[in-house]
């Protein structure tokens, strides 16, 4: 069977290959206490251990008993309005509900945005490292993701001077993430404004993945790109999700905030690609904005911050250096070169010796990926403390 050539530009998602190896290990005697094994500790996948808020789960159980017809392709009006109010309350912004498109997860939102904006011959500037699926959405639109190396000095984020220098006649825009997966670092508002201003002056487009933004721990970085001054925020394409802060990973629900002129194009694509997001997920998500739910999400954010404050110093003490402390999300991007020359081999070695699953840098870019490894601190403090004890025993 002849496959489409675009598949040649889309690599496997290696974090999932590591997850498969961890699953095999978990089913082996090495993880069977009855045979002297110890439980698997999964610090490889970015999935919060909290789950959906109680009110959301209860709402879904009620909703599933009644009719769940298709909704509008852009989502339930009530949910778009709830998100609009959330921006007003959290960021002091008046985002019209008509600019909000509910999507089947942030992944679907990114796919829709890339297909609406990019085409063959276009280049899209992105930081290296970055979340692999983001660049693959660009490739799936037949455009070219152009990865620009970044390091600790830049907080692993693009700067305005770098964007200006890299811009060519083929450049269509930038795709950024703040906070970032895998680094947990954000772009300072003044830097983001500088980038967006240059992009707009070049008649380009700025897409910002903000799915971890509600999980910001430092006040300076917790600002949405939609609030950029001088009208820049109104031209931003912002991608968001119910998966991370709201804990609804398997519910596959996200949203876009769009410049008004882009809304009809996104609606047309959504109508044809999947008709509408899950009706049950959308109706249940309304309960995520109830006061008790919001209080629970903020409690969880504080828990994640305490985990960060534990794990980053612990990793540094082990020689797994985290050169830039994450200011958001739940990832530590660590330099493992003191212990191993190849993070892919090192991840498998640690899986065998410690029964800890981590994510090697191979997925996230081309700039020295063998030096880097990602740890997710979305797991419990008990898991993190046990993982540090096991790593200390092996690495010492």
CSV table of C-alpha atoms in Angstrom, one decimal, residues 139-277:
chain,number,residue,atom,x,y,z
A,139,UNK,CA,4.3,19.3,8.6
A,140,UNK,CA,0.8,17.8,8.2
A,141,UNK,CA,-0.2,21.1,6.7
A,142,UNK,CA,2.6,20.6,4.1
A,143,UNK,CA,4.5,23.6,5.6
A,144,UNK,CA,8.0,23.4,7.1
A,145,UNK,CA,8.7,23.7,10.8
A,146,UNK,CA,12.0,25.5,11.2
A,147,UNK,CA,13.5,24.8,14.6
A,148,UNK,CA,15.8,27.5,16.1
A,149,UNK,CA,18.2,26.2,18.8
A,150,UNK,CA,17.6,27.8,22.2
A,151,UNK,CA,19.4,27.2,25.6
A,152,UNK,CA,19.4,28.1,29.2
A,153,UNK,CA,20.4,31.7,28.5
A,154,UNK,CA,17.1,32.2,26.5
A,155,UNK,CA,15.1,30.1,29.0
A,156,UNK,CA,14.7,27.6,26.1
A,157,UNK,CA,12.5,30.2,24.3
A,158,UNK,CA,12.8,32.2,21.1
A,159,UNK,CA,13.8,35.8,21.4
A,160,UNK,CA,12.8,38.7,19.2
A,161,UNK,CA,16.3,39.2,17.8
A,162,UNK,CA,16.5,35.5,16.9
A,163,UNK,CA,13.1,35.7,15.1
A,164,UNK,CA,14.2,38.8,13.2
A,165,UNK,CA,17.4,37.2,12.1
A,166,UNK,CA,15.8,33.9,11.1
A,167,UNK,CA,12.9,35.6,9.1
A,168,UNK,CA,12.9,35.0,5.4
A,169,UNK,CA,10.5,35.6,2.5
A,170,UNK,CA,9.2,32.1,3.1
A,171,UNK,CA,8.4,32.6,6.8
A,172,UNK,CA,4.7,32.7,7.5
A,173,UNK,CA,4.8,33.0,11.3
A,174,UNK,CA,5.9,31.6,14.7
A,175,UNK,CA,4.5,28.8,16.8
A,176,UNK,CA,5.4,29.2,20.4
A,177,UNK,CA,4.5,27.6,23.7
A,178,UNK,CA,4.4,29.4,27.0
A,179,UNK,CA,4.9,27.7,29.4
A,180,UNK,CA,6.7,25.1,27.3
A,181,UNK,CA,6.6,21.4,27.1
A,182,UNK,CA,9.3,20.0,27.8
A,183,UNK,CA,11.0,22.8,29.7
A,184,UNK,CA,8.2,24.4,31.8
A,185,UNK,CA,9.6,27.8,31.0
A,186,UNK,CA,7.7,30.8,29.8
A,187,UNK,CA,8.3,33.8,27.5
A,188,UNK,CA,8.4,37.1,29.3
A,189,UNK,CA,5.5,39.4,28.3
A,190,UNK,CA,7.8,42.1,27.0
A,191,UNK,CA,9.7,39.5,24.8
A,192,UNK,CA,6.5,38.0,23.5
A,193,UNK,CA,5.2,41.5,22.6
A,194,UNK,CA,8.4,42.2,20.7
A,195,UNK,CA,8.1,39.0,18.8
A,196,UNK,CA,4.4,39.5,18.0
A,197,UNK,CA,5.1,43.1,16.9
A,198,UNK,CA,7.7,41.9,14.4
A,199,UNK,CA,5.6,39.1,13.1
A,200,UNK,CA,2.6,41.4,12.6
A,201,UNK,CA,4.8,43.9,10.8
A,202,UNK,CA,5.8,41.1,8.4
A,203,UNK,CA,2.1,40.2,7.8
A,204,UNK,CA,2.7,36.9,9.6
A,205,UNK,CA,0.8,35.1,12.3
A,206,UNK,CA,1.7,34.3,15.9
A,207,UNK,CA,0.3,31.1,17.3
A,208,UNK,CA,0.8,30.5,21.1
A,209,UNK,CA,0.2,27.2,22.8
A,210,UNK,CA,-1.0,28.3,26.3
A,211,UNK,CA,-2.3,25.0,27.6
A,212,UNK,CA,-0.1,25.2,30.7
A,213,UNK,CA,-0.6,28.9,31.3
A,214,UNK,CA,-3.1,28.4,34.2
A,215,UNK,CA,-0.3,26.4,35.8
A,216,UNK,CA,2.0,29.3,36.2
A,217,UNK,CA,3.9,29.7,39.5
A,218,UNK,CA,5.5,33.1,39.0
A,219,UNK,CA,3.4,36.2,38.6
A,220,UNK,CA,5.7,37.8,36.0
A,221,UNK,CA,5.0,34.9,33.6
A,222,UNK,CA,1.3,34.2,34.2
A,223,UNK,CA,-0.1,36.5,31.4
A,224,UNK,CA,-1.9,35.4,28.3
A,225,UNK,CA,-0.6,36.6,25.0
A,226,UNK,CA,-4.2,37.7,24.3
A,227,UNK,CA,-3.5,40.7,26.6
A,228,UNK,CA,-0.5,42.0,24.6
A,229,UNK,CA,-0.7,45.8,24.2
A,230,UNK,CA,-1.2,48.0,21.1
A,231,UNK,CA,-3.8,45.6,19.6
A,232,UNK,CA,-1.2,42.8,19.2
A,233,UNK,CA,-3.3,40.4,21.5
A,234,UNK,CA,-6.3,40.7,19.1
A,235,UNK,CA,-4.2,39.1,16.3
A,236,UNK,CA,-2.8,36.2,18.4
A,237,UNK,CA,-4.1,32.7,17.9
A,238,UNK,CA,-4.2,31.2,21.4
A,239,UNK,CA,-4.5,27.5,22.0
A,240,UNK,CA,-5.8,26.1,25.3
A,241,UNK,CA,-7.0,22.9,26.8
A,242,UNK,CA,-9.1,21.4,29.6
A,243,UNK,CA,-6.5,18.6,30.0
A,244,UNK,CA,-3.8,20.1,32.3
A,245,UNK,CA,-5.1,22.7,34.7
A,246,UNK,CA,-8.7,21.3,34.6
A,247,UNK,CA,-7.4,17.7,34.8
A,248,UNK,CA,-9.6,16.4,31.9
A,249,UNK,CA,-7.0,14.6,29.8
A,250,UNK,CA,-9.1,11.8,28.4
A,251,UNK,CA,-12.1,14.0,27.8
A,252,UNK,CA,-10.4,15.5,24.7
A,253,UNK,CA,-11.6,19.1,25.0
A,254,UNK,CA,-9.8,22.3,24.2
A,255,UNK,CA,-10.4,25.7,22.7
A,256,UNK,CA,-8.9,28.4,20.4
A,257,UNK,CA,-9.2,32.1,20.8
A,258,UNK,CA,-9.0,33.6,17.3
A,259,UNK,CA,-8.8,36.9,15.5
A,260,UNK,CA,-12.4,37.5,14.3
A,261,UNK,CA,-11.4,37.1,10.6
A,262,UNK,CA,-10.2,33.5,11.2
A,263,UNK,CA,-13.3,32.2,12.9
A,264,UNK,CA,-15.3,31.3,9.7
A,265,UNK,CA,-12.3,29.3,8.3
A,266,UNK,CA,-11.9,27.4,11.6
A,267,UNK,CA,-15.6,26.7,11.7
A,268,UNK,CA,-15.6,25.3,8.1
A,269,UNK,CA,-12.7,23.0,8.8
A,270,UNK,CA,-14.2,21.8,12.1
A,271,UNK,CA,-17.6,21.1,10.4
A,272,UNK,CA,-15.8,18.8,7.9
A,273,UNK,CA,-13.3,17.2,10.1
A,274,UNK,CA,-15.2,16.1,13.2
A,275,UNK,CA,-18.6,17.9,13.2
A,276,UNK,CA,-18.3,19.0,16.8
A,277,UNK,CA,-16.4,18.2,20.0
